Amino acid sequence: MKIVLLALALFMVSSLKAEDGYDLWLRYHKITNPTLLAQYKKQIGTPVVLGNSQTISIIKAELSRAFAGLTGTSYRVLSSLNTASSFIAGISTSPVISSIVKKEELDSIGPEGFIIKAKPGKTIITSNTDIGLLYGVFHFLRLLQTQQPASNLNVISSPELTLRLLNHWDNLNRTVERGYAGFSIWNWHTLPDYIDNRYIDYARANASIGINGTVLTNVNANATILTRPYLEKVKALADLFRPYGIKVFLTARFSAPIEIGRLKTADPLNDTVQRWWKEKIKEIYSYIPDFGGFLVKANSEGQPGPQDYKRTHADGANMLADAVAPHNGIVMWRAFVYDPGSNDRFKQAYEEFKPLDGKFRKNVLVQVKNGPIDFQPREPFSPLFGAMPQTPLMMEFQLTQEYLGQGTHLVYEAPLFKEVLNADTYAKGKGSTVAKVINGSMDNFPMTGMAGVSNIGNDINWCGHPFGQANWYTLGRLSWDLDLPAGQIADEWIKQTFTSDRKAAGVIKNIMINSREALVNYMTPVGLTHIMYNGHHYGPMPWGNTLNRPDWNPVYYHRADSFGIGFDRTSTGTNALAQYSKEVQEQFSDINKCPDEFLLWFHHAAWDHKMHSGRTLWNELCYKYNTGVDSVRSFIRQWNSLENYIDEDRFTQVQQLLNIQLKDAIWWRNACLLYFQTFSRMPIPANYEQPDKSLEYYKNIRILFAPGNAPVP
Ligand code: BDP
């Protein structure tokens, strides 16, 4: 008996081929459950894909590849119907489809939606366009890969947001600002002549999760991208991406008319400047007829912008919007601004943008980071959401984990994203969630969007950390359907990426779902924020106080002193809370009612302040920092239990990274508690691990070359 079990275990281990992660969630491994396999084979039967276009060819190739992988049998995907056709994909105009799918159903799904109907032995996938069909096919393949029943389906699906975009912070020299997965995948040097296969796999991966646009270049923009040789390179990418439904966007450096146009000014109200942009944009569209438009970072962190000429953000955005409008282009104008003069960085975006509500052209969206500061482990929602009813606001999330352990910490971000989307702005009474602002339903905007700052690089597995892929996956799935629960997205991703073994998938999910809170606990519990190392933001530096701008220094954010810790944003402090609606203010303004996890965001609380947990604030900090470390220990134990379920390469890779994460979590805990203790003068309760090094030791740690801290080109 023992020998049989051993043989079985050995077989399981050796049957797991080493994987490098390149295939992402599109692995199409063979279905091992015989009942399901038989059912799928019956549904596939003789497959046919109707139509004729580049996208249709892509669909056929994907189906052949997927069906062969999933069933272990090769299929020829036919182009025309015959009596045996059992799997039919085609757009709605083909008669065989219109006889099965109702017109109202087709009308309801718009240009990108799809319909899947299946009964035993017959599957129909349809849509109004080839791109919708591609999405439908990928949805069907997702059902098979996640081992869902496929013989009785009635799926009618369309995207909730119109713009579902990746924002690459990629420089032309291939460094990636805040990139932790190697260099940029865009090889500008060899484009347009050399087409890396990775460009196509990138497009496939995005299409498989509904991402329909990509901003290729860094928000800290380089005007060179708008010159002819580079436009030829951009065109090559746009041509490749088009049949996958992906539009290309660029960042526009506001001073481009001076830098590459040899004008004396970039004043948006100057005729010559306006004309220059119109001509430049005409030129772009001559290369890329469906160019999406621009993403702009202006008058932020030293970037040029309309305020250099005493004009407003609206003046700047509208000038570009007018120039792209004749070509159906759009402008995404970022609200990430924080003037050095402001008394609270939290308030700046609202102060600059709220007065401009209603002043933007119809083809402008204002792109707002999820929180008021900067992609912290936990932030309250940005007060701009709900405050600009006459302006479509896009969500900007950060997939790359600049402040979340970068390429070495396992952090599944969907719980963070959901927390923000579900937050209630009360802008129009109870239930005015951020999701409803973003999806346009609250103020009736037809154009809506969500952007994820990309975590993709040229590492073999795309995202550096094998679990980084889950955050890319989340962006696509969530911008298609904001209601998708974080747990469901994780389930899908795990089954496609690692294993559909119930027990193993459950363990991985448990790690993922708890990972973000674990990170908050060992980095910035109780509402602490921005206490990372200067510049590259890797590791703790709560004592940081040497940078010129106060609001770049950690001490600005935590304000620890002998009385207590935290940033008073109530009426006795900077009154940033006043930017929220009354109901939101009420949740946070009373120090005794404010939820523990946001306490130090809004209050300067005494060290012995009584938390809801019953502990004093100091003891709560000790508790949370230790809980965070313990969580990582438990992730390691859980992961180690998966050795027989995951291929050796990825198993070992994640194992090693989790060990780094534990070292870092302990570093964070010890450094922060020792430092804050110099103010609280209270002991770390004896039931917790005591730091084994001194504060001086932690202060002397120098991380000089953390990745991603790319200088602006
Ligand atoms: C901050 C990053 C910086 C970006 C900036 C932005 O540290 O590298 O340029 O955001 O969003 O988080 O513009």
mmCIF file of N, CA and C in Angstrom, residues 405-508:
data_model
loop_
_atom_site.group_PDB
_atom_site.id
_atom_site.type_symbol
_atom_site.label_atom_id
_atom_site.label_comp_id
_atom_site.label_asym_id
_atom_site.label_seq_id
_atom_site.Cartn_x
_atom_site.Cartn_y
_atom_site.Cartn_z
ATOM 1 N N GLY A 405 5.666 46.253 -1.497
ATOM 2 C CA GLY A 405 6.663 45.180 -1.498
ATOM 3 C C GLY A 405 7.268 44.903 -2.860
ATOM 4 N N GLN A 406 6.860 45.708 -3.856
ATOM 5 C CA GLN A 406 7.460 45.661 -5.196
ATOM 6 C C GLN A 406 7.472 44.241 -5.766
ATOM 7 N N GLY A 407 8.610 43.802 -6.324
ATOM 8 C CA GLY A 407 8.598 42.506 -7.013
ATOM 9 C C GLY A 407 8.801 41.308 -6.103
ATOM 10 N N THR A 408 8.942 41.547 -4.799
ATOM 11 C CA THR A 408 9.266 40.410 -3.948
ATOM 12 C C THR A 408 8.149 40.006 -2.996
ATOM 13 N N HIS A 409 7.138 40.831 -2.798
ATOM 14 C CA HIS A 409 6.071 40.464 -1.854
ATOM 15 C C HIS A 409 4.851 39.954 -2.612
ATOM 16 N N LEU A 410 4.267 38.921 -2.063
ATOM 17 C CA LEU A 410 3.044 38.372 -2.642
ATOM 18 C C LEU A 410 1.878 39.207 -2.110
ATOM 19 N N VAL A 411 1.305 40.030 -2.981
ATOM 20 C CA VAL A 411 0.149 40.835 -2.571
ATOM 21 C C VAL A 411 -0.887 40.802 -3.689
ATOM 22 N N TYR A 412 -2.006 40.204 -3.377
ATOM 23 C CA TYR A 412 -3.131 40.162 -4.319
ATOM 24 C C TYR A 412 -3.947 41.431 -4.080
ATOM 25 N N GLU A 413 -4.055 42.249 -5.130
ATOM 26 C CA GLU A 413 -4.606 43.586 -4.923
ATOM 27 C C GLU A 413 -6.125 43.699 -5.062
ATOM 28 N N ALA A 414 -6.777 42.633 -5.539
ATOM 29 C CA ALA A 414 -8.226 42.778 -5.756
ATOM 30 C C ALA A 414 -8.965 43.241 -4.488
ATOM 31 N N PRO A 415 -8.615 42.744 -3.302
ATOM 32 C CA PRO A 415 -9.324 43.243 -2.112
ATOM 33 C C PRO A 415 -9.147 44.752 -1.914
ATOM 34 N N LEU A 416 -7.975 45.268 -2.251
ATOM 35 C CA LEU A 416 -7.746 46.724 -2.155
ATOM 36 C C LEU A 416 -8.663 47.451 -3.147
ATOM 37 N N PHE A 417 -8.670 46.956 -4.394
ATOM 38 C CA PHE A 417 -9.480 47.620 -5.428
ATOM 39 C C PHE A 417 -10.963 47.588 -5.043
ATOM 40 N N LYS A 418 -11.402 46.436 -4.557
ATOM 41 C CA LYS A 418 -12.818 46.299 -4.206
ATOM 42 C C LYS A 418 -13.176 47.225 -3.038
ATOM 43 N N GLU A 419 -12.263 47.355 -2.102
ATOM 44 C CA GLU A 419 -12.530 48.221 -0.943
ATOM 45 C C GLU A 419 -12.813 49.652 -1.414
ATOM 46 N N VAL A 420 -12.022 50.102 -2.392
ATOM 47 C CA VAL A 420 -12.224 51.459 -2.908
ATOM 48 C C VAL A 420 -13.525 51.534 -3.706
ATOM 49 N N LEU A 421 -13.740 50.580 -4.586
ATOM 50 C CA LEU A 421 -14.930 50.628 -5.448
ATOM 51 C C LEU A 421 -16.211 50.548 -4.625
ATOM 52 N N ASN A 422 -16.171 49.813 -3.527
ATOM 53 C CA ASN A 422 -17.378 49.663 -2.705
ATOM 54 C C ASN A 422 -17.580 50.801 -1.720
ATOM 55 N N ALA A 423 -16.579 51.681 -1.593
ATOM 56 C CA ALA A 423 -16.710 52.781 -0.634
ATOM 57 C C ALA A 423 -17.857 53.692 -1.065
ATOM 58 N N ASP A 424 -18.596 54.180 -0.096
ATOM 59 C CA ASP A 424 -19.756 55.016 -0.400
ATOM 60 C C ASP A 424 -19.373 56.492 -0.306
ATOM 61 N N THR A 425 -19.536 57.200 -1.409
ATOM 62 C CA THR A 425 -19.224 58.642 -1.418
ATOM 63 C C THR A 425 -20.390 59.455 -0.847
ATOM 64 N N TYR A 426 -21.576 58.874 -0.820
ATOM 65 C CA TYR A 426 -22.818 59.556 -0.405
ATOM 66 C C TYR A 426 -23.093 60.795 -1.253
ATOM 67 N N ALA A 427 -22.474 60.889 -2.432
ATOM 68 C CA ALA A 427 -22.656 62.093 -3.253
ATOM 69 C C ALA A 427 -24.122 62.306 -3.593
ATOM 70 N N LYS A 428 -24.830 61.220 -3.833
ATOM 71 C CA LYS A 428 -26.272 61.355 -4.108
ATOM 72 C C LYS A 428 -27.033 60.461 -3.143
ATOM 73 N N GLY A 429 -26.689 60.536 -1.896
ATOM 74 C CA GLY A 429 -27.342 59.708 -0.884
ATOM 75 C C GLY A 429 -26.673 58.358 -0.759
ATOM 76 N N LYS A 430 -27.201 57.568 0.174
ATOM 77 C CA LYS A 430 -26.603 56.264 0.462
ATOM 78 C C LYS A 430 -26.534 55.401 -0.799
ATOM 79 N N GLY A 431 -25.466 54.681 -0.948
ATOM 80 C CA GLY A 431 -25.335 53.808 -2.121
ATOM 81 C C GLY A 431 -24.621 54.458 -3.295
ATOM 82 N N SER A 432 -24.122 55.678 -3.108
ATOM 83 C CA SER A 432 -23.390 56.348 -4.205
ATOM 84 C C SER A 432 -21.934 55.892 -4.188
ATOM 85 N N THR A 433 -21.749 54.634 -4.498
ATOM 86 C CA THR A 433 -20.404 54.076 -4.355
ATOM 87 C C THR A 433 -19.435 54.633 -5.400
ATOM 88 N N VAL A 434 -18.167 54.457 -5.112
ATOM 89 C CA VAL A 434 -17.148 54.858 -6.087
ATOM 90 C C VAL A 434 -17.380 54.097 -7.398
ATOM 91 N N ALA A 435 -17.788 52.840 -7.307
ATOM 92 C CA ALA A 435 -18.056 52.061 -8.528
ATOM 93 C C ALA A 435 -19.096 52.762 -9.402
ATOM 94 N N LYS A 436 -20.101 53.341 -8.772
ATOM 95 C CA LYS A 436 -21.150 54.006 -9.561
ATOM 96 C C LYS A 436 -20.677 55.327 -10.160
ATOM 97 N N VAL A 437 -19.692 55.932 -9.520
ATOM 98 C CA VAL A 437 -19.091 57.131 -10.134
ATOM 99 C C VAL A 437 -18.312 56.689 -11.374
ATOM 100 N N ILE A 438 -17.536 55.631 -11.183
ATOM 101 C CA ILE A 438 -16.647 55.162 -12.246
ATOM 102 C C ILE A 438 -17.413 54.591 -13.440
ATOM 103 N N ASN A 439 -18.492 53.877 -13.181
ATOM 104 C CA ASN A 439 -19.175 53.243 -14.319
ATOM 105 C C ASN A 439 -20.154 54.193 -15.013
ATOM 106 N N GLY A 440 -20.170 55.445 -14.576
ATOM 107 C CA GLY A 440 -20.962 56.455 -15.275
ATOM 108 C C GLY A 440 -22.434 56.440 -14.918
ATOM 109 N N SER A 441 -22.867 55.476 -14.115
ATOM 110 C CA SER A 441 -24.311 55.371 -13.877
ATOM 111 C C SER A 441 -24.818 56.504 -12.992
ATOM 112 N N MET A 442 -23.968 57.054 -12.160
ATOM 113 C CA MET A 442 -24.456 58.087 -11.245
ATOM 114 C C MET A 442 -24.746 59.392 -11.974
ATOM 115 N N ASP A 443 -23.912 59.721 -12.926
ATOM 116 C CA ASP A 443 -24.101 60.995 -13.610
ATOM 117 C C ASP A 443 -24.268 60.842 -15.116
ATOM 118 N N ASN A 444 -24.562 59.640 -15.522
ATOM 119 C CA ASN A 444 -24.872 59.397 -16.929
ATOM 120 C C ASN A 444 -23.772 59.708 -17.918
ATOM 121 N N PHE A 445 -22.622 59.129 -17.705
ATOM 122 C CA PHE A 445 -21.546 59.327 -18.678
ATOM 123 C C PHE A 445 -21.427 58.102 -19.569
ATOM 124 N N PRO A 446 -21.388 58.318 -20.872
ATOM 125 C CA PRO A 446 -21.235 57.170 -21.766
ATOM 126 C C PRO A 446 -19.792 56.664 -21.804
ATOM 127 N N MET A 447 -18.844 57.554 -21.494
ATOM 128 C CA MET A 447 -17.444 57.152 -21.595
ATOM 129 C C MET A 447 -16.904 56.953 -20.176
ATOM 130 N N THR A 448 -16.410 55.750 -19.904
ATOM 131 C CA THR A 448 -15.989 55.422 -18.543
ATOM 132 C C THR A 448 -14.685 54.636 -18.616
ATOM 133 N N GLY A 449 -13.971 54.556 -17.510
ATOM 134 C CA GLY A 449 -12.728 53.796 -17.626
ATOM 135 C C GLY A 449 -12.014 53.479 -16.336
ATOM 136 N N MET A 450 -11.112 52.529 -16.480
ATOM 137 C CA MET A 450 -10.231 52.156 -15.387
ATOM 138 C C MET A 450 -8.858 51.855 -15.971
ATOM 139 N N ALA A 451 -7.840 52.364 -15.298
ATOM 140 C CA ALA A 451 -6.477 52.122 -15.771
ATOM 141 C C ALA A 451 -5.684 51.449 -14.664
ATOM 142 N N GLY A 452 -4.805 50.550 -15.062
ATOM 143 C CA GLY A 452 -3.899 49.925 -14.095
ATOM 144 C C GLY A 452 -2.474 50.256 -14.511
ATOM 145 N N VAL A 453 -1.702 50.837 -13.595
ATOM 146 C CA VAL A 453 -0.299 51.090 -13.901
ATOM 147 C C VAL A 453 0.377 49.723 -13.979
ATOM 148 N N SER A 454 0.912 49.445 -15.148
ATOM 149 C CA SER A 454 1.333 48.088 -15.494
ATOM 150 C C SER A 454 2.459 47.555 -14.607
ATOM 151 N N ASN A 455 2.418 46.249 -14.386
ATOM 152 C CA ASN A 455 3.521 45.581 -13.665
ATOM 153 C C ASN A 455 4.252 44.621 -14.603
ATOM 154 N N ILE A 456 4.203 44.947 -15.898
ATOM 155 C CA ILE A 456 4.760 44.037 -16.904
ATOM 156 C C ILE A 456 6.159 44.487 -17.320
ATOM 157 N N GLY A 457 7.045 43.515 -17.466
ATOM 158 C CA GLY A 457 8.384 43.801 -17.965
ATOM 159 C C GLY A 457 8.869 42.617 -18.781
ATOM 160 N N ASN A 458 10.153 42.612 -19.123
ATOM 161 C CA ASN A 458 10.613 41.526 -19.988
ATOM 162 C C ASN A 458 11.109 40.299 -19.218
ATOM 163 N N ASP A 459 10.855 40.219 -17.917
ATOM 164 C CA ASP A 459 11.119 38.973 -17.190
ATOM 165 C C ASP A 459 10.351 37.848 -17.881
ATOM 166 N N ILE A 460 10.900 36.643 -17.794
ATOM 167 C CA ILE A 460 10.268 35.532 -18.505
ATOM 168 C C ILE A 460 8.801 35.364 -18.081
ATOM 169 N N ASN A 461 8.505 35.603 -16.819
ATOM 170 C CA ASN A 461 7.108 35.420 -16.380
ATOM 171 C C ASN A 461 6.310 36.719 -16.405
ATOM 172 N N TRP A 462 6.784 37.724 -17.056
ATOM 173 C CA TRP A 462 6.118 38.996 -17.326
ATOM 174 C C TRP A 462 6.085 39.964 -16.136
ATOM 175 N N CYS A 463 5.777 39.471 -14.944
ATOM 176 C CA CYS A 463 5.518 40.382 -13.823
ATOM 177 C C CYS A 463 6.534 40.248 -12.692
ATOM 178 N N GLY A 464 7.589 39.480 -12.894
ATOM 179 C CA GLY A 464 8.582 39.317 -11.826
ATOM 180 C C GLY A 464 8.113 38.294 -10.799
ATOM 181 N N HIS A 465 7.256 38.697 -9.905
ATOM 182 C CA HIS A 465 6.684 37.753 -8.938
ATOM 183 C C HIS A 465 5.577 36.961 -9.631
ATOM 184 N N PRO A 466 5.618 35.624 -9.492
ATOM 185 C CA PRO A 466 4.573 34.846 -10.178
ATOM 186 C C PRO A 466 3.154 35.285 -9.815
ATOM 187 N N PHE A 467 2.981 35.825 -8.621
ATOM 188 C CA PHE A 467 1.629 36.252 -8.241
ATOM 189 C C PHE A 467 1.294 37.654 -8.746
ATOM 190 N N GLY A 468 2.275 38.376 -9.288
ATOM 191 C CA GLY A 468 1.978 39.690 -9.866
ATOM 192 C C GLY A 468 0.999 39.561 -11.026
ATOM 193 N N GLN A 469 1.060 38.428 -11.700
ATOM 194 C CA GLN A 469 0.143 38.201 -12.832
ATOM 195 C C GLN A 469 -1.323 38.313 -12.405
ATOM 196 N N ALA A 470 -1.586 37.964 -11.163
ATOM 197 C CA ALA A 470 -2.979 37.992 -10.686
ATOM 198 C C ALA A 470 -3.512 39.425 -10.666
ATOM 199 N N ASN A 471 -2.618 40.389 -10.459
ATOM 200 C CA ASN A 471 -3.080 41.777 -10.411
ATOM 201 C C ASN A 471 -3.378 42.311 -11.812
ATOM 202 N N TRP A 472 -2.603 41.887 -12.768
ATOM 203 C CA TRP A 472 -2.886 42.213 -14.179
ATOM 204 C C TRP A 472 -4.232 41.578 -14.564
ATOM 205 N N TYR A 473 -4.371 40.321 -14.208
ATOM 206 C CA TYR A 473 -5.609 39.596 -14.501
ATOM 207 C C TYR A 473 -6.822 40.317 -13.872
ATOM 208 N N THR A 474 -6.627 40.770 -12.655
ATOM 209 C CA THR A 474 -7.717 41.453 -11.943
ATOM 210 C C THR A 474 -8.148 42.718 -12.678
ATOM 211 N N LEU A 475 -7.180 43.474 -13.180
ATOM 212 C CA LEU A 475 -7.553 44.714 -13.870
ATOM 213 C C LEU A 475 -8.536 44.424 -14.997
ATOM 214 N N GLY A 476 -8.224 43.408 -15.784
ATOM 215 C CA GLY A 476 -9.099 43.104 -16.907
ATOM 216 C C GLY A 476 -10.472 42.642 -16.445
ATOM 217 N N ARG A 477 -10.480 41.691 -15.543
ATOM 218 C CA ARG A 477 -11.757 41.110 -15.129
ATOM 219 C C ARG A 477 -12.622 42.138 -14.404
ATOM 220 N N LEU A 478 -12.001 42.956 -13.581
ATOM 221 C CA LEU A 478 -12.774 43.913 -12.792
ATOM 222 C C LEU A 478 -13.286 45.065 -13.646
ATOM 223 N N SER A 479 -12.512 45.480 -14.646
ATOM 224 C CA SER A 479 -13.006 46.587 -15.461
ATOM 225 C C SER A 479 -14.083 46.083 -16.432
ATOM 226 N N TRP A 480 -14.158 44.796 -16.615
ATOM 227 C CA TRP A 480 -15.287 44.227 -17.374
ATOM 228 C C TRP A 480 -16.528 44.173 -16.483
ATOM 229 N N ASP A 481 -16.315 43.854 -15.214
ATOM 230 C CA ASP A 481 -17.456 43.703 -14.301
ATOM 231 C C ASP A 481 -17.016 44.104 -12.893
ATOM 232 N N LEU A 482 -17.397 45.317 -12.500
ATOM 233 C CA LEU A 482 -16.941 45.845 -11.205
ATOM 234 C C LEU A 482 -17.501 45.054 -10.031
ATOM 235 N N ASP A 483 -18.536 44.271 -10.285
ATOM 236 C CA ASP A 483 -19.145 43.503 -9.196
ATOM 237 C C ASP A 483 -18.441 42.191 -8.899
ATOM 238 N N LEU A 484 -17.538 41.776 -9.767
ATOM 239 C CA LEU A 484 -16.890 40.480 -9.534
ATOM 240 C C LEU A 484 -16.209 40.475 -8.175
ATOM 241 N N PRO A 485 -16.502 39.490 -7.343
ATOM 242 C CA PRO A 485 -15.835 39.439 -6.043
ATOM 243 C C PRO A 485 -14.358 39.076 -6.178
ATOM 244 N N ALA A 486 -13.543 39.605 -5.254
ATOM 245 C CA ALA A 486 -12.095 39.319 -5.275
ATOM 246 C C ALA A 486 -11.859 37.810 -5.220
ATOM 247 N N GLY A 487 -12.691 37.119 -4.470
ATOM 248 C CA GLY A 487 -12.516 35.671 -4.330
ATOM 249 C C GLY A 487 -12.746 34.940 -5.642
ATOM 250 N N GLN A 488 -13.730 35.392 -6.395
ATOM 251 C CA GLN A 488 -14.005 34.715 -7.675
ATOM 252 C C GLN A 488 -12.860 34.949 -8.678
ATOM 253 N N ILE A 489 -12.370 36.184 -8.680
ATOM 254 C CA ILE A 489 -11.265 36.483 -9.598
ATOM 255 C C ILE A 489 -10.058 35.618 -9.228
ATOM 256 N N ALA A 490 -9.816 35.486 -7.926
ATOM 257 C CA ALA A 490 -8.695 34.651 -7.474
ATOM 258 C C ALA A 490 -8.920 33.200 -7.895
ATOM 259 N N ASP A 491 -10.130 32.693 -7.661
ATOM 260 C CA ASP A 491 -10.430 31.301 -8.043
ATOM 261 C C ASP A 491 -10.100 31.050 -9.508
ATOM 262 N N GLU A 492 -10.599 31.951 -10.355
ATOM 263 C CA GLU A 492 -10.372 31.793 -11.801
ATOM 264 C C GLU A 492 -8.889 31.775 -12.112
ATOM 265 N N TRP A 493 -8.213 32.760 -11.544
ATOM 266 C CA TRP A 493 -6.793 32.913 -11.879
ATOM 267 C C TRP A 493 -5.984 31.707 -11.405
ATOM 268 N N ILE A 494 -6.263 31.254 -10.197
ATOM 269 C CA ILE A 494 -5.501 30.127 -9.630
ATOM 270 C C ILE A 494 -5.695 28.879 -10.490
ATOM 271 N N LYS A 495 -6.949 28.601 -10.832
ATOM 272 C CA LYS A 495 -7.212 27.380 -11.600
ATOM 273 C C LYS A 495 -6.506 27.421 -12.944
ATOM 274 N N GLN A 496 -6.489 28.591 -13.548
ATOM 275 C CA GLN A 496 -5.859 28.677 -14.866
ATOM 276 C C GLN A 496 -4.336 28.747 -14.775
ATOM 277 N N THR A 497 -3.844 29.295 -13.671
ATOM 278 C CA THR A 497 -2.407 29.565 -13.585
ATOM 279 C C THR A 497 -1.637 28.464 -12.860
ATOM 280 N N PHE A 498 -2.286 27.878 -11.847
ATOM 281 C CA PHE A 498 -1.570 26.885 -11.047
ATOM 282 C C PHE A 498 -2.195 25.498 -11.086
ATOM 283 N N THR A 499 -3.387 25.389 -10.540
ATOM 284 C CA THR A 499 -3.949 24.050 -10.391
ATOM 285 C C THR A 499 -5.452 24.132 -10.146
ATOM 286 N N SER A 500 -6.166 23.120 -10.586
ATOM 287 C CA SER A 500 -7.581 23.102 -10.224
ATOM 288 C C SER A 500 -7.846 22.075 -9.123
ATOM 289 N N ASP A 501 -6.795 21.528 -8.576
ATOM 290 C CA ASP A 501 -7.002 20.658 -7.425
ATOM 291 C C ASP A 501 -7.665 21.486 -6.324
ATOM 292 N N ARG A 502 -8.788 21.000 -5.860
ATOM 293 C CA ARG A 502 -9.606 21.760 -4.917
ATOM 294 C C ARG A 502 -8.858 22.214 -3.683
ATOM 295 N N LYS A 503 -8.132 21.267 -3.100
ATOM 296 C CA LYS A 503 -7.467 21.572 -1.835
ATOM 297 C C LYS A 503 -6.338 22.590 -2.075
ATOM 298 N N ALA A 504 -5.541 22.316 -3.086
ATOM 299 C CA ALA A 504 -4.406 23.204 -3.347
ATOM 300 C C ALA A 504 -4.904 24.596 -3.740
ATOM 301 N N ALA A 505 -5.932 24.645 -4.585
ATOM 302 C CA ALA A 505 -6.465 25.945 -5.010
ATOM 303 C C ALA A 505 -6.994 26.707 -3.798
ATOM 304 N N GLY A 506 -7.597 25.977 -2.871
ATOM 305 C CA GLY A 506 -8.125 26.614 -1.664
ATOM 306 C C GLY A 506 -7.005 27.223 -0.823
ATOM 307 N N VAL A 507 -5.904 26.521 -0.726
ATOM 308 C CA VAL A 507 -4.770 27.037 0.056
ATOM 309 C C VAL A 507 -4.222 28.309 -0.602
ATOM 310 N N ILE A 508 -4.067 28.256 -1.919
ATOM 311 C CA ILE A 508 -3.514 29.431 -2.623
ATOM 312 C C ILE A 508 -4.460 30.625 -2.464
#
